[in-house]
Short mmCIF file of C-alpha atoms in Angstrom, two decimals:
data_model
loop_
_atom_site.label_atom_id
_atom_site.label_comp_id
_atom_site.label_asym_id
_atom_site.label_seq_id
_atom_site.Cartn_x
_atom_site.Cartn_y
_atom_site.Cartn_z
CA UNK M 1 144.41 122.06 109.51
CA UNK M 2 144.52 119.15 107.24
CA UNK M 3 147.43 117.42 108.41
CA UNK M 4 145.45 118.08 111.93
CA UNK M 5 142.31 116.27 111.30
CA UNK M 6 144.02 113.45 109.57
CA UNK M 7 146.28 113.19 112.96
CA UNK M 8 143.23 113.07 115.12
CA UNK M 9 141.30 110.41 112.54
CA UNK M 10 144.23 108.37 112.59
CA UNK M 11 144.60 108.46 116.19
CA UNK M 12 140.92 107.37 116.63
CA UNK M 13 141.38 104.95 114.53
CA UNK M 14 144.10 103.59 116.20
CA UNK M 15 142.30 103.93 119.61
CA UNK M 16 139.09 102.46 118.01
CA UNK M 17 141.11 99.18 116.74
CA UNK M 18 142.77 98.98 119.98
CA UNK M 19 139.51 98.61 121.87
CA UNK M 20 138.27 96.25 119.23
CA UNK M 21 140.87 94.06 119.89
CA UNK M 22 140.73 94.33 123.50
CA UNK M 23 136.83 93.29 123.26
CA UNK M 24 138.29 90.42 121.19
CA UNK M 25 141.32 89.16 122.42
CA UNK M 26 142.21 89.95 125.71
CA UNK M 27 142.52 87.13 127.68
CA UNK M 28 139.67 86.07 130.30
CA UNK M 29 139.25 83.34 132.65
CA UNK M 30 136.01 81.40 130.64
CA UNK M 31 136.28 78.98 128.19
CA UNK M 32 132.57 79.64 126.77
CA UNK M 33 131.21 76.09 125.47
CA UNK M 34 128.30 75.66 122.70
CA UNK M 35 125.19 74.39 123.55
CA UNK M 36 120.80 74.89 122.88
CA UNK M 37 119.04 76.72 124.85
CA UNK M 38 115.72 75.76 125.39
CA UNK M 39 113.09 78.99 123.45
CA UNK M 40 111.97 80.90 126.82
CA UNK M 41 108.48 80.81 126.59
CA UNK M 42 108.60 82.81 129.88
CA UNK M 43 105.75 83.37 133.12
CA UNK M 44 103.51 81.21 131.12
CA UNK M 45 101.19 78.66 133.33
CA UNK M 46 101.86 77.73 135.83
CA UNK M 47 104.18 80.18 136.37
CA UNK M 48 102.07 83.09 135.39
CA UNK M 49 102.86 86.17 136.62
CA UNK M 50 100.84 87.82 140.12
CA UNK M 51 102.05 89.59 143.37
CA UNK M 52 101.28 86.80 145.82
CA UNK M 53 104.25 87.72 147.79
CA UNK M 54 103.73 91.28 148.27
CA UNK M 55 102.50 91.09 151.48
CA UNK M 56 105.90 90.08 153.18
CA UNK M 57 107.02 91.44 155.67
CA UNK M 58 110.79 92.24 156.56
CA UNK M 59 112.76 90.47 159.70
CA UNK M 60 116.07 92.66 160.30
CA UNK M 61 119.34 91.11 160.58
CA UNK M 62 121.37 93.41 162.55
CA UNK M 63 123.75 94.78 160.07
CA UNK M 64 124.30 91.18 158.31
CA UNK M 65 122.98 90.93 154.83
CA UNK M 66 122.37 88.12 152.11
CA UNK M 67 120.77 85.59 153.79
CA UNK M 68 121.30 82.98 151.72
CA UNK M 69 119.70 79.71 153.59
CA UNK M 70 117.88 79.12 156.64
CA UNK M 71 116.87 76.29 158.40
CA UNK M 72 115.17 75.61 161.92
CA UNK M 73 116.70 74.06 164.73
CA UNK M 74 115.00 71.48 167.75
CA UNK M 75 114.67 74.64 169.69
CA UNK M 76 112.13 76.31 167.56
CA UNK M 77 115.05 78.86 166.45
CA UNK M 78 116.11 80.15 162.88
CA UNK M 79 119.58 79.79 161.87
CA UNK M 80 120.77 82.04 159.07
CA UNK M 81 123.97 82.07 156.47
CA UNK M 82 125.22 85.28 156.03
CA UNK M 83 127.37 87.17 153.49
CA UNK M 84 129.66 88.08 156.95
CA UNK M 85 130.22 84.32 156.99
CA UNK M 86 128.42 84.12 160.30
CA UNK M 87 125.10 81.94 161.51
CA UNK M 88 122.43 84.40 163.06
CA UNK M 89 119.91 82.86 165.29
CA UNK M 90 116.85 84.06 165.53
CA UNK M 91 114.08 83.27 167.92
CA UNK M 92 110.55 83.98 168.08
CA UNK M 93 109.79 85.52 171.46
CA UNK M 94 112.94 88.01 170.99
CA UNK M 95 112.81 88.32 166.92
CA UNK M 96 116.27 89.73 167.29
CA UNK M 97 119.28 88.16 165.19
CA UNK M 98 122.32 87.24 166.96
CA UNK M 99 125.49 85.75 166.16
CA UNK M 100 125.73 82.18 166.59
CA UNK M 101 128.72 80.62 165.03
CA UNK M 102 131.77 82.29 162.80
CA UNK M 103 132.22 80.21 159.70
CA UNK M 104 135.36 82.08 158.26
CA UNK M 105 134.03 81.98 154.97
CA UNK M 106 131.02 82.26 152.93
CA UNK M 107 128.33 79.88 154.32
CA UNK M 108 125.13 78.96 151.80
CA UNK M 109 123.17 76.08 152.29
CA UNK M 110 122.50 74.98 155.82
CA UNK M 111 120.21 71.88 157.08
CA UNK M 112 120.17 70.10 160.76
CA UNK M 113 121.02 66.38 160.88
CA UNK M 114 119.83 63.71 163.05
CA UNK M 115 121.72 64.88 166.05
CA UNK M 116 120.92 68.42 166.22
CA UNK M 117 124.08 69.48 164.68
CA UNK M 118 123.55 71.95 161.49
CA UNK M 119 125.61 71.67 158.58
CA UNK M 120 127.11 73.97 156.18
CA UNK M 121 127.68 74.30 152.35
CA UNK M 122 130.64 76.87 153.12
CA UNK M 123 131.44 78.15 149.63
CA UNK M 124 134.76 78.73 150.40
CA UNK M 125 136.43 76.20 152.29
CA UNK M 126 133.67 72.94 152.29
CA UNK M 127 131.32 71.19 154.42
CA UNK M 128 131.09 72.27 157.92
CA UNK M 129 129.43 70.80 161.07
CA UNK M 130 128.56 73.12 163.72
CA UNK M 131 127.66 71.54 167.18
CA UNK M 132 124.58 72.20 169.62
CA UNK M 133 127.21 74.86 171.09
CA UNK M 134 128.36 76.79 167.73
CA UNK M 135 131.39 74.51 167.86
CA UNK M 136 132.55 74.69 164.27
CA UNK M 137 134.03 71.71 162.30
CA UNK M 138 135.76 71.07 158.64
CA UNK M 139 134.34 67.46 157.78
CA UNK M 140 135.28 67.71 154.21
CA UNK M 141 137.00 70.16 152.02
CA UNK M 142 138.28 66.93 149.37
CA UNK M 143 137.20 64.46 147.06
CA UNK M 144 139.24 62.13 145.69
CA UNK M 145 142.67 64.81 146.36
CA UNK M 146 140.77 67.11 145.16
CA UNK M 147 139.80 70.57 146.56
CA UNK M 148 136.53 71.34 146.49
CA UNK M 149 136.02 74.71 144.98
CA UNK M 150 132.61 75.78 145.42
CA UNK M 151 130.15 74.15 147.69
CA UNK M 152 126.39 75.33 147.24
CA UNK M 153 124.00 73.10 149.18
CA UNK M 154 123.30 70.44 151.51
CA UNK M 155 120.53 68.06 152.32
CA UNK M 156 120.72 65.03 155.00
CA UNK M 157 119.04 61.79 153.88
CA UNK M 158 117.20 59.85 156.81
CA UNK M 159 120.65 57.34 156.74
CA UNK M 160 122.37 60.00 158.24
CA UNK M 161 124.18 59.99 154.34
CA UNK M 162 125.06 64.06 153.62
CA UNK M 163 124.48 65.31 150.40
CA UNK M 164 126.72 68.41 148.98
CA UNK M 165 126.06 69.90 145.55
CA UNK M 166 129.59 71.23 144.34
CA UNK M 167 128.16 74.22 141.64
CA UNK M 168 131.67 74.50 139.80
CA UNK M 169 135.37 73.28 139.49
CA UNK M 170 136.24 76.20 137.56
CA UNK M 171 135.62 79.52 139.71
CA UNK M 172 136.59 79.57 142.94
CA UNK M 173 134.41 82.31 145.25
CA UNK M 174 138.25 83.08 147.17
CA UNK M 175 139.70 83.78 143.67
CA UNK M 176 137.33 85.30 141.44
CA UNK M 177 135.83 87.82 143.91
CA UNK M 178 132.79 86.20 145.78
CA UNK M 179 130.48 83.95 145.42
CA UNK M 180 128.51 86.13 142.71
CA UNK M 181 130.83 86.98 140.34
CA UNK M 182 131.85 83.10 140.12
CA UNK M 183 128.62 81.97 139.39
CA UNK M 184 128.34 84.73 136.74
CA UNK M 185 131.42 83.43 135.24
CA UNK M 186 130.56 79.43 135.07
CA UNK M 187 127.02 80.53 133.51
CA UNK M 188 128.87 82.61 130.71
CA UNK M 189 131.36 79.56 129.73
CA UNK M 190 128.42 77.08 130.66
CA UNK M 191 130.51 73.94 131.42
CA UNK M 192 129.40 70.89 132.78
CA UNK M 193 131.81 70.77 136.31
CA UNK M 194 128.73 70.83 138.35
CA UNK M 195 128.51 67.92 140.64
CA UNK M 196 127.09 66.29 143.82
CA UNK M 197 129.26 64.79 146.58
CA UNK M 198 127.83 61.89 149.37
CA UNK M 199 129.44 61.94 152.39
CA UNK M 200 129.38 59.14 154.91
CA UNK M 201 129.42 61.02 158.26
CA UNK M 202 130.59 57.33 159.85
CA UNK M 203 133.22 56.94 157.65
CA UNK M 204 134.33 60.92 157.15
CA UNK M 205 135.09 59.75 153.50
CA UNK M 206 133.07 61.63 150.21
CA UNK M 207 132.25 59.81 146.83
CA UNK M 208 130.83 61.46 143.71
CA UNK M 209 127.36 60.84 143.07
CA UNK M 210 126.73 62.79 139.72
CA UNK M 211 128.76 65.20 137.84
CA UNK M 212 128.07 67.07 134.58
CA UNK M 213 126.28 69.62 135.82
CA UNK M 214 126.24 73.33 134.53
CA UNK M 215 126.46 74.85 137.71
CA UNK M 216 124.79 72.52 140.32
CA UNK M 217 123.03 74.32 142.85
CA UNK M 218 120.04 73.42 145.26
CA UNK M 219 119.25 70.32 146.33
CA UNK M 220 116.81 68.23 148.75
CA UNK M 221 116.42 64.56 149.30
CA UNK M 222 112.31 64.19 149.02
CA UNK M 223 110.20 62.86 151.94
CA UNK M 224 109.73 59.58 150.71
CA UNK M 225 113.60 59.20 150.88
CA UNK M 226 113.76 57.47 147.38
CA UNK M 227 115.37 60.39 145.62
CA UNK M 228 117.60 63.46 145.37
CA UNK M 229 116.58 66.70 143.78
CA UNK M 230 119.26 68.98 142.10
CA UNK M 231 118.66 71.80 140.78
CA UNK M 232 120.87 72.51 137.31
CA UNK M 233 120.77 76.42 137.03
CA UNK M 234 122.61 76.75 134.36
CA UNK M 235 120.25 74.57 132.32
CA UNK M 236 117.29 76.44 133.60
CA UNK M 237 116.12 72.78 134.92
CA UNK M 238 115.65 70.30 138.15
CA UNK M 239 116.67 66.94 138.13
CA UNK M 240 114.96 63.78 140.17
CA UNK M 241 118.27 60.96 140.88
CA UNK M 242 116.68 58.31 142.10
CA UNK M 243 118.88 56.82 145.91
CA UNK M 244 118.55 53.72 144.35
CA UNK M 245 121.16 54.20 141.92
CA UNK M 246 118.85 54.30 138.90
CA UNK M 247 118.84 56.49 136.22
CA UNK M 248 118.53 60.26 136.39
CA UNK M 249 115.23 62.02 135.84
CA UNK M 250 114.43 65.25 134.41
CA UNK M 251 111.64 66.87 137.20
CA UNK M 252 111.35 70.26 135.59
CA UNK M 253 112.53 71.79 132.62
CA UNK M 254 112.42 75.15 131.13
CA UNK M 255 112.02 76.90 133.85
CA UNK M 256 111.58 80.64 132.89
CA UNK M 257 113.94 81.34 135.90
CA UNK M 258 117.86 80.61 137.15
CA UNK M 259 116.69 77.82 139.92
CA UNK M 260 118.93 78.59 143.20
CA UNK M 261 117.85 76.10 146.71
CA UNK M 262 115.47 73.74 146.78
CA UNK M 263 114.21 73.26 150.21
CA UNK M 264 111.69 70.61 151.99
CA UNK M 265 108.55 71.68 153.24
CA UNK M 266 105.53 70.73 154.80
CA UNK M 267 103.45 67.96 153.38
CA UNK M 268 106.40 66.78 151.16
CA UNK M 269 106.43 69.96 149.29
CA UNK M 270 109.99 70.94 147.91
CA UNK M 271 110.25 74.90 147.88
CA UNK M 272 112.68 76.17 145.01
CA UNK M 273 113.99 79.59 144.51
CA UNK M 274 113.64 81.36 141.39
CA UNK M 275 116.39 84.16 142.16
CA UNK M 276 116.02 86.07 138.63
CA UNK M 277 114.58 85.53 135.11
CA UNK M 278 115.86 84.16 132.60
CA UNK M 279 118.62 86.60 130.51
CA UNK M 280 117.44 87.04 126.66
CA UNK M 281 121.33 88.03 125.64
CA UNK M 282 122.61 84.72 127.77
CA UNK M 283 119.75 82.92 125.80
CA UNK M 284 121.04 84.17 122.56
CA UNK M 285 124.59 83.78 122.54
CA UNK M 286 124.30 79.86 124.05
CA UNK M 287 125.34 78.44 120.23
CA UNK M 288 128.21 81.54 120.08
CA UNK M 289 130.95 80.68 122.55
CA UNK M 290 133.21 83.42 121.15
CA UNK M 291 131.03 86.39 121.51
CA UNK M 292 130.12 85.09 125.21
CA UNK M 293 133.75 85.44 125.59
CA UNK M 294 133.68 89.07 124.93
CA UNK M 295 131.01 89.11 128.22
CA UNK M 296 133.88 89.43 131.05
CA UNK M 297 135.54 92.33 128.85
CA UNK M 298 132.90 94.62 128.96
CA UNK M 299 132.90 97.70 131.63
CA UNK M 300 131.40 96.11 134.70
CA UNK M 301 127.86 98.33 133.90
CA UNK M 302 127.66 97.12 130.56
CA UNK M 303 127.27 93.25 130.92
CA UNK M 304 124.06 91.18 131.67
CA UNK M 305 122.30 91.78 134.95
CA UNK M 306 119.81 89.80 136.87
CA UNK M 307 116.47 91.63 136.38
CA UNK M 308 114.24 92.09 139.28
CA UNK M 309 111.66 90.06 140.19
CA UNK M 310 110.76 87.93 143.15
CA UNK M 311 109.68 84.46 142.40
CA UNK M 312 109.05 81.19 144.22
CA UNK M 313 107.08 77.91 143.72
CA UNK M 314 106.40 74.45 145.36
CA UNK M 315 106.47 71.35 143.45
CA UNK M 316 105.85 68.01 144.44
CA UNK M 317 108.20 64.65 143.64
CA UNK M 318 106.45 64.27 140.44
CA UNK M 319 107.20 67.53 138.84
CA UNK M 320 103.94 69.44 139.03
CA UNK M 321 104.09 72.45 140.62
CA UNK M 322 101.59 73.10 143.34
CA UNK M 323 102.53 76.89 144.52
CA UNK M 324 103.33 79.96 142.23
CA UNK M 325 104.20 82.79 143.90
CA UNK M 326 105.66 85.83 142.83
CA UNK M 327 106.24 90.34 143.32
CA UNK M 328 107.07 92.13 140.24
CA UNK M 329 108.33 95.14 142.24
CA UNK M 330 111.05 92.35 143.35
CA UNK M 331 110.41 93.95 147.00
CA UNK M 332 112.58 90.82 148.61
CA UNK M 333 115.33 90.87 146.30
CA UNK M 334 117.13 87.59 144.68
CA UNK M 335 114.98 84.99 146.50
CA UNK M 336 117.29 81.81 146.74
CA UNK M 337 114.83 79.92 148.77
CA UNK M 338 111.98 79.09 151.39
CA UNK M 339 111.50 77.83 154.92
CA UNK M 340 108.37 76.98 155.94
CA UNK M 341 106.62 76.03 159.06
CA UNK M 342 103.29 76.14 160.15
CA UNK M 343 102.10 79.82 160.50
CA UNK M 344 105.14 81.26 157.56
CA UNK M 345 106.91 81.08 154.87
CA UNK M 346 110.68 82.50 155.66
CA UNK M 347 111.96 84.23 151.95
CA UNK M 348 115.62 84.02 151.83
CA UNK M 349 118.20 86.36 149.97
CA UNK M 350 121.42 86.63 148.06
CA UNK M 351 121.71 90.53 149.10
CA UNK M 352 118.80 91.49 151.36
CA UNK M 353 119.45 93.35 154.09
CA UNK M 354 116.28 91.61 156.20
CA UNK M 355 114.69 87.93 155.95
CA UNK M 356 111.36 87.87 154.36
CA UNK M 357 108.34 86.43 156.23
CA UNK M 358 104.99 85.60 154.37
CA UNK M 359 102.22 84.88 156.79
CA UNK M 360 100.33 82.01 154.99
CA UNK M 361 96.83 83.59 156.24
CA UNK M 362 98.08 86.37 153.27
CA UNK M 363 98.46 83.54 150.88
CA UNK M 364 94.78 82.23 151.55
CA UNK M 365 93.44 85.81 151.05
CA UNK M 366 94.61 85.63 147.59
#
């Protein structure tokens, strides 16, 4: 019996130091840098805590989920990114989705330009241009030789210049299993291979306009046309770069949220997405790149998740923050961004199965 129970210890304690090493050693895909996080001093103002956007109401897509971006067309119409890598359009006397245009791969931000043609941040294979007719075209997909891996968002300056934030060089969406799963993987190492491409439609040719970014991710060019907002999620922070070529501002910082799209709206409001809070063990680790290592070794159920809660504010070029609007019970899940126009506020979503609508007659009521 003894020689039993001494064969079973040592056995766990084999299995035991087997697992440990696993957990410590095994080798993953992130190099996990060092850096401060800034203290969370959470939903404080102006970003206190209410249900201001319980009152949506829920559009549905026709079997396509995750709209990421939207963006409205000359003819009135919504246009939609989709996890199925398609554009729905959706108009307002039929409020039925239908396909548009077939990306082939994971489409996020979208915007019109000048000439009625939308554009697209495809995540997976670059920037697209989709004609009046759902014509789709690759107008870039390299900078400088080099592949783009993950394109996130565009914006159009009045020049007609495009604007494409690139969130990562490290984590491709085709390699490391979606678009999701990258981003979780660039926000564990936290590296700085972020950056912002301009392309010159005229020309077909794309420059880098700022790099060093921990996972770039929305951006907007702000209705005065003197500067570019990007939002830095993996800094919890939005930056102002001024089109003149001056130096970099910060806009916001310490946001008690991971910022996703930043969108234009009415009155030279810029809408940002707040698509989940802030993670305490993310927070914690920031100065420990070795035990952030052990993140991606964990069972799949075991490793940081984004908490639930629906958030969204409006800020104007000068940082202050003008609309606060949130739902605890997270009932539009993952909000990446707004569209607004007149009479609504459109809520997109990383994983919803419907768009969002707010009716701003709600918001008033409040």
């Amino acid at each position: 019996m003894q020689r039993l129970s001494a064969s079973i210890a040592a056995s766990a304690g084999a299995i035991l130091l087997l697992a440990l090493a696993y957990l410590l050693f095994w080798p993953v895909p992130v190099q996990p840098k060092a850096w401060q996080a800034p203290v969370d001093e959470g939903h404080v103002d102006p970003y206190l805590r209410n249900d201001r956007l319980r009152s949506a109401t829920h559009m549905d897509l026709g079997g396509h989920t995750g709209p990421e971006d939207a963006a409205r067309g000359a003819d009135g119409a919504l246009y939609l990114s989709t996890r199925e890598g398609v554009i729905l359009r959706l108009t307002s006397d039929t409020q039925v989705a239908k396909v548009w245009a077939r990306t082939e791969g994971r489409p996020l931000g979208i915007e019109f330009d000048g000439h009625g043609n939308l554009l697209v941040a495809n995540a997976e294979l670059g920037l697209q241009r989709i004609d009046r007719h759902g014509t789709v075209e690759l107008l870039l997909d390299t900078v400088a030789g080099e592949a783009l891996v993950y394109p996130n968002d565009v914006a159009v300056a009045a020049s007609g210049k495009v604007y494409l934030s690139e969130s990562t060089r490290r984590f491709s969406p085709r390699l490391f299993g979606g678009t999701y799963p990258s981003s979780i993987l660039d926000l564990i190492e936290h590296g700085t291979s972020g950056r912002v491409i301009e392309f010159d439609p005229d020309t077909g040719t794309g420059r880098v306009f700022a790099d060093g970014l921990s996972f770039a991710n929305g951006i907007a060019v702000s209705a005065d046309q003197r500067y570019l907002l990007v939002a830095e999620t993996g800094a919890y922070r939005i930056w102002r770069y001024p089109l003149s070529g001056a130096p970099r501002e910060i806009l916001l910082d310490n946001l008690p949220d991971f910022p996703d799209n930043l969108n234009n709206g009415l009155q030279g409001r810029v809408w940002v997405g707040l698509i989940a809070p802030r993670n305490p063990l993310l927070d914690r680790l920031a100065e420990r790149p070795f035990l952030r290592k052990v993140i991606p070794r964990l069972p799949a159920n075991w490793r940081p998740q984004a908490l639930p809660h629906s958030h969204v504010i409006a800020v104007n070029v000068d940082g202050q923050v003008l609309m606060n609007l949130q739902d605890s019970a997270a009932s539009v899940p993952m909000i990446t961004g707004v569209l607004e126009t007149r009479q609504s506020l459109y809520l997109t979503s990383l994983t919803s199965e419907h768009l969002a609508r707010l009716d701003k007659r709600d918001l008033a009521t409040h």
